[in-house]
Amino acid sequence: MGFVSGPGLAWVVGLSLLPFFLQFLGLGLGGALGQGLCGSALGLSEAEAVRYGLVSEYYFYGQLFLVLLALKVTHALALVVLRFMYPDSEPPFAPQVWRLGVGLSLALLGLFLLTRTLPLPFATPLGLAWLAPAPLDPLSVLMVLPEPFLLGLYARFRP
């Protein structure tokens, strides 16, 4: 049994989807838990944010995390589809699918650590600006907490 057809597939898919669903807690419980990784990027387009002066570094960090969460959800759903397409064997491209999953998890974990600890550069119309580190809220920590376990599953079920 390998990565796509192995017994750990349900855990890999579940842990990949968990941060996406936890982000919705930030919409309802933002006052108690914080806004999560995507924070102020939800429910507001970039044009509206610029027009009303609501653009902050946290908005841009939120956009980055929104893209990463969307890619992780797409990857998890692709794993489920591959399980149905190849019920008894591994697909010939299983190592590439595995690498993509590991890369997405490492990117989410790395971007979380970078945005919470370091001021990052960002291009503005006036030139390069240094963005302040994002605040560390409980929901963000909950959203990133499954990533080390997910990376462990990726290592265990490597094709």
PDB file of C-alpha atoms in Angstrom:
ATOM      1  CA  MET A   1       0.000   0.000   0.000  1.00  0.00           C
ATOM      2  CA  GLY A   2       1.282   3.424  -0.881  1.00  0.00           C
ATOM      3  CA  PHE A   3       0.501   7.049  -0.503  1.00  0.00           C
ATOM      4  CA  VAL A   4      -2.739   7.358  -2.508  1.00  0.00           C
ATOM      5  CA  SER A   5      -4.157   3.913  -1.838  1.00  0.00           C
ATOM      6  CA  GLY A   6      -2.804   3.396   1.671  1.00  0.00           C
ATOM      7  CA  PRO A   7      -4.575   3.334   5.009  1.00  0.00           C
ATOM      8  CA  GLY A   8      -3.319   6.801   5.948  1.00  0.00           C
ATOM      9  CA  LEU A   9      -5.180   8.487   3.091  1.00  0.00           C
ATOM     10  CA  ALA A  10      -8.157   9.414   5.272  1.00  0.00           C
ATOM     11  CA  TRP A  11      -5.828  11.019   7.825  1.00  0.00           C
ATOM     12  CA  VAL A  12      -3.879  12.888   5.159  1.00  0.00           C
ATOM     13  CA  VAL A  13      -7.082  14.212   3.582  1.00  0.00           C
ATOM     14  CA  GLY A  14      -8.638  15.082   6.949  1.00  0.00           C
ATOM     15  CA  LEU A  15      -5.586  16.937   8.233  1.00  0.00           C
ATOM     16  CA  SER A  16      -5.228  18.757   4.897  1.00  0.00           C
ATOM     17  CA  LEU A  17      -8.841  19.959   5.039  1.00  0.00           C
ATOM     18  CA  LEU A  18      -8.847  20.869   8.749  1.00  0.00           C
ATOM     19  CA  PRO A  19      -7.205  24.339   8.475  1.00  0.00           C
ATOM     20  CA  PHE A  20      -9.695  25.338   5.783  1.00  0.00           C
ATOM     21  CA  PHE A  21     -12.676  24.478   7.964  1.00  0.00           C
ATOM     22  CA  LEU A  22     -11.113  25.980  11.089  1.00  0.00           C
ATOM     23  CA  GLN A  23     -10.797  29.300   9.251  1.00  0.00           C
ATOM     24  CA  PHE A  24     -14.591  29.587   9.353  1.00  0.00           C
ATOM     25  CA  LEU A  25     -14.404  29.797  13.153  1.00  0.00           C
ATOM     26  CA  GLY A  26     -12.642  33.127  12.651  1.00  0.00           C
ATOM     27  CA  LEU A  27     -15.754  34.508  10.966  1.00  0.00           C
ATOM     28  CA  GLY A  28     -18.020  33.765  13.910  1.00  0.00           C
ATOM     29  CA  LEU A  29     -15.635  33.662  16.851  1.00  0.00           C
ATOM     30  CA  GLY A  30     -13.097  36.243  15.694  1.00  0.00           C
ATOM     31  CA  GLY A  31     -13.342  38.169  18.939  1.00  0.00           C
ATOM     32  CA  ALA A  32     -12.484  35.188  21.119  1.00  0.00           C
ATOM     33  CA  LEU A  33     -10.136  33.140  18.938  1.00  0.00           C
ATOM     34  CA  GLY A  34      -8.770  35.719  16.519  1.00  0.00           C
ATOM     35  CA  GLN A  35      -9.285  35.922  12.780  1.00  0.00           C
ATOM     36  CA  GLY A  36      -7.112  32.975  11.827  1.00  0.00           C
ATOM     37  CA  LEU A  37      -4.577  32.792   9.023  1.00  0.00           C
ATOM     38  CA  CYS A  38      -6.731  34.485   6.377  1.00  0.00           C
ATOM     39  CA  GLY A  39      -7.928  37.151   8.763  1.00  0.00           C
ATOM     40  CA  SER A  40      -9.138  40.339   7.159  1.00  0.00           C
ATOM     41  CA  ALA A  41      -8.905  39.024   3.581  1.00  0.00           C
ATOM     42  CA  LEU A  42     -12.238  37.229   3.878  1.00  0.00           C
ATOM     43  CA  GLY A  43     -15.368  38.896   2.617  1.00  0.00           C
ATOM     44  CA  LEU A  44     -13.608  41.874   1.071  1.00  0.00           C
ATOM     45  CA  SER A  45     -12.118  42.270  -2.378  1.00  0.00           C
ATOM     46  CA  GLU A  46      -8.772  43.990  -2.839  1.00  0.00           C
ATOM     47  CA  ALA A  47     -10.407  46.824  -4.786  1.00  0.00           C
ATOM     48  CA  GLU A  48     -12.837  47.486  -1.916  1.00  0.00           C
ATOM     49  CA  ALA A  49     -10.058  47.288   0.640  1.00  0.00           C
ATOM     50  CA  VAL A  50      -7.987  49.850  -1.270  1.00  0.00           C
ATOM     51  CA  ARG A  51     -10.991  52.092  -1.915  1.00  0.00           C
ATOM     52  CA  TYR A  52     -11.993  52.214   1.745  1.00  0.00           C
ATOM     53  CA  GLY A  53      -8.457  52.331   3.124  1.00  0.00           C
ATOM     54  CA  LEU A  54      -8.698  48.939   4.809  1.00  0.00           C
ATOM     55  CA  VAL A  55      -5.555  47.471   3.303  1.00  0.00           C
ATOM     56  CA  SER A  56      -3.040  46.444   5.879  1.00  0.00           C
ATOM     57  CA  GLU A  57      -0.208  43.986   5.933  1.00  0.00           C
ATOM     58  CA  TYR A  58      -2.562  41.485   7.510  1.00  0.00           C
ATOM     59  CA  TYR A  59      -4.839  41.712   4.475  1.00  0.00           C
ATOM     60  CA  PHE A  60      -1.980  40.711   2.178  1.00  0.00           C
ATOM     61  CA  TYR A  61      -0.846  37.948   4.524  1.00  0.00           C
ATOM     62  CA  GLY A  62      -4.448  36.750   4.541  1.00  0.00           C
ATOM     63  CA  GLN A  63      -4.505  36.605   0.756  1.00  0.00           C
ATOM     64  CA  LEU A  64      -1.376  34.452   0.715  1.00  0.00           C
ATOM     65  CA  PHE A  65      -2.856  32.050   3.225  1.00  0.00           C
ATOM     66  CA  LEU A  66      -6.161  31.962   1.365  1.00  0.00           C
ATOM     67  CA  VAL A  67      -4.349  30.806  -1.783  1.00  0.00           C
ATOM     68  CA  LEU A  68      -2.424  28.186   0.191  1.00  0.00           C
ATOM     69  CA  LEU A  69      -5.559  26.865   1.871  1.00  0.00           C
ATOM     70  CA  ALA A  70      -7.338  26.662  -1.491  1.00  0.00           C
ATOM     71  CA  LEU A  71      -4.414  24.699  -2.935  1.00  0.00           C
ATOM     72  CA  LYS A  72      -4.385  22.348   0.067  1.00  0.00           C
ATOM     73  CA  VAL A  73      -8.120  21.691  -0.285  1.00  0.00           C
ATOM     74  CA  THR A  74      -7.705  21.046  -4.009  1.00  0.00           C
ATOM     75  CA  HIS A  75      -4.860  18.640  -3.298  1.00  0.00           C
ATOM     76  CA  ALA A  76      -6.900  16.782  -0.659  1.00  0.00           C
ATOM     77  CA  LEU A  77      -9.875  16.437  -2.999  1.00  0.00           C
ATOM     78  CA  ALA A  78      -7.564  15.254  -5.780  1.00  0.00           C
ATOM     79  CA  LEU A  79      -6.292  12.528  -3.425  1.00  0.00           C
ATOM     80  CA  VAL A  80      -9.844  11.325  -2.892  1.00  0.00           C
ATOM     81  CA  VAL A  81     -10.498  11.299  -6.631  1.00  0.00           C
ATOM     82  CA  LEU A  82      -7.249   9.415  -7.266  1.00  0.00           C
ATOM     83  CA  ARG A  83      -8.313   6.816  -4.713  1.00  0.00           C
ATOM     84  CA  PHE A  84     -11.427   6.138  -6.788  1.00  0.00           C
ATOM     85  CA  MET A  85      -9.518   6.199 -10.074  1.00  0.00           C
ATOM     86  CA  TYR A  86      -6.839   3.762  -8.856  1.00  0.00           C
ATOM     87  CA  PRO A  87      -8.570   1.588  -6.225  1.00  0.00           C
ATOM     88  CA  ASP A  88      -6.040  -1.272  -6.242  1.00  0.00           C
ATOM     89  CA  SER A  89      -2.767   0.393  -7.116  1.00  0.00           C
ATOM     90  CA  GLU A  90      -0.794   3.586  -7.035  1.00  0.00           C
ATOM     91  CA  PRO A  91      -1.102   5.991  -9.947  1.00  0.00           C
ATOM     92  CA  PRO A  92       2.084   6.316 -11.990  1.00  0.00           C
ATOM     93  CA  PHE A  93       2.461   9.932 -10.844  1.00  0.00           C
ATOM     94  CA  ALA A  94       2.074   9.214  -7.097  1.00  0.00           C
ATOM     95  CA  PRO A  95       5.541  10.608  -6.228  1.00  0.00           C
ATOM     96  CA  GLN A  96       4.661  13.967  -7.815  1.00  0.00           C
ATOM     97  CA  VAL A  97       1.347  14.085  -5.928  1.00  0.00           C
ATOM     98  CA  TRP A  98       3.210  13.245  -2.726  1.00  0.00           C
ATOM     99  CA  ARG A  99       5.818  15.982  -3.364  1.00  0.00           C
ATOM    100  CA  LEU A 100       3.075  18.525  -4.012  1.00  0.00           C
ATOM    101  CA  GLY A 101       1.413  17.681  -0.691  1.00  0.00           C
ATOM    102  CA  VAL A 102       4.690  17.931   1.205  1.00  0.00           C
ATOM    103  CA  GLY A 103       5.475  21.224  -0.537  1.00  0.00           C
ATOM    104  CA  LEU A 104       2.092  22.722   0.330  1.00  0.00           C
ATOM    105  CA  SER A 105       2.422  21.704   3.985  1.00  0.00           C
ATOM    106  CA  LEU A 106       5.948  23.057   4.222  1.00  0.00           C
ATOM    107  CA  ALA A 107       4.866  26.283   2.504  1.00  0.00           C
ATOM    108  CA  LEU A 108       1.990  26.787   4.953  1.00  0.00           C
ATOM    109  CA  LEU A 109       4.178  26.060   7.952  1.00  0.00           C
ATOM    110  CA  GLY A 110       7.045  28.202   6.643  1.00  0.00           C
ATOM    111  CA  LEU A 111       4.829  31.133   5.701  1.00  0.00           C
ATOM    112  CA  PHE A 112       3.176  30.974   9.121  1.00  0.00           C
ATOM    113  CA  LEU A 113       6.544  31.126  10.872  1.00  0.00           C
ATOM    114  CA  LEU A 114       7.785  33.929   8.601  1.00  0.00           C
ATOM    115  CA  THR A 115       4.683  36.113   8.897  1.00  0.00           C
ATOM    116  CA  ARG A 116       4.500  35.698  12.669  1.00  0.00           C
ATOM    117  CA  THR A 117       8.153  36.400  13.432  1.00  0.00           C
ATOM    118  CA  LEU A 118       9.747  38.613  10.766  1.00  0.00           C
ATOM    119  CA  PRO A 119       8.851  41.873   9.055  1.00  0.00           C
ATOM    120  CA  LEU A 120       8.512  40.978   5.367  1.00  0.00           C
ATOM    121  CA  PRO A 121       9.037  43.283   2.383  1.00  0.00           C
ATOM    122  CA  PHE A 122       6.072  44.222   0.222  1.00  0.00           C
ATOM    123  CA  ALA A 123       5.960  46.304  -2.953  1.00  0.00           C
ATOM    124  CA  THR A 124       3.752  49.402  -2.733  1.00  0.00           C
ATOM    125  CA  PRO A 125       3.190  52.243  -5.212  1.00  0.00           C
ATOM    126  CA  LEU A 126       5.601  54.314  -3.133  1.00  0.00           C
ATOM    127  CA  GLY A 127       8.322  51.655  -3.086  1.00  0.00           C
ATOM    128  CA  LEU A 128       9.277  48.763  -0.853  1.00  0.00           C
ATOM    129  CA  ALA A 129       7.670  48.683   2.589  1.00  0.00           C
ATOM    130  CA  TRP A 130       8.417  46.447   5.533  1.00  0.00           C
ATOM    131  CA  LEU A 131       5.288  44.834   6.877  1.00  0.00           C
ATOM    132  CA  ALA A 132       4.942  44.242  10.591  1.00  0.00           C
ATOM    133  CA  PRO A 133       4.719  40.626  11.773  1.00  0.00           C
ATOM    134  CA  ALA A 134       1.134  39.390  12.021  1.00  0.00           C
ATOM    135  CA  PRO A 135      -0.297  38.849  15.505  1.00  0.00           C
ATOM    136  CA  LEU A 136      -0.244  35.336  16.904  1.00  0.00           C
ATOM    137  CA  ASP A 137      -3.857  34.441  17.673  1.00  0.00           C
ATOM    138  CA  PRO A 138      -5.142  31.104  19.020  1.00  0.00           C
ATOM    139  CA  LEU A 139      -7.050  30.238  15.833  1.00  0.00           C
ATOM    140  CA  SER A 140      -3.923  30.649  13.686  1.00  0.00           C
ATOM    141  CA  VAL A 141      -2.040  28.293  15.968  1.00  0.00           C
ATOM    142  CA  LEU A 142      -4.911  25.774  15.792  1.00  0.00           C
ATOM    143  CA  MET A 143      -4.889  25.998  12.002  1.00  0.00           C
ATOM    144  CA  VAL A 144      -1.149  25.297  11.720  1.00  0.00           C
ATOM    145  CA  LEU A 145      -0.992  22.679  14.479  1.00  0.00           C
ATOM    146  CA  PRO A 146      -1.937  19.727  12.169  1.00  0.00           C
ATOM    147  CA  GLU A 147       0.902  20.455   9.719  1.00  0.00           C
ATOM    148  CA  PRO A 148       3.720  18.652  11.617  1.00  0.00           C
ATOM    149  CA  PHE A 149       1.457  15.598  11.985  1.00  0.00           C
ATOM    150  CA  LEU A 150       0.584  15.797   8.305  1.00  0.00           C
ATOM    151  CA  LEU A 151       4.269  15.964   7.387  1.00  0.00           C
ATOM    152  CA  GLY A 152       4.819  12.879   9.563  1.00  0.00           C
ATOM    153  CA  LEU A 153       2.099  11.047   7.628  1.00  0.00           C
ATOM    154  CA  TYR A 154       3.675  12.125   4.356  1.00  0.00           C
ATOM    155  CA  ALA A 155       7.003  10.709   5.553  1.00  0.00           C
ATOM    156  CA  ARG A 156       5.384   7.463   6.680  1.00  0.00           C
ATOM    157  CA  PHE A 157       3.390   6.826   3.504  1.00  0.00           C
ATOM    158  CA  ARG A 158       5.973   8.007   0.994  1.00  0.00           C
ATOM    159  CA  PRO A 159       5.475   6.276  -2.386  1.00  0.00           C
TER     160      PRO A 159
END
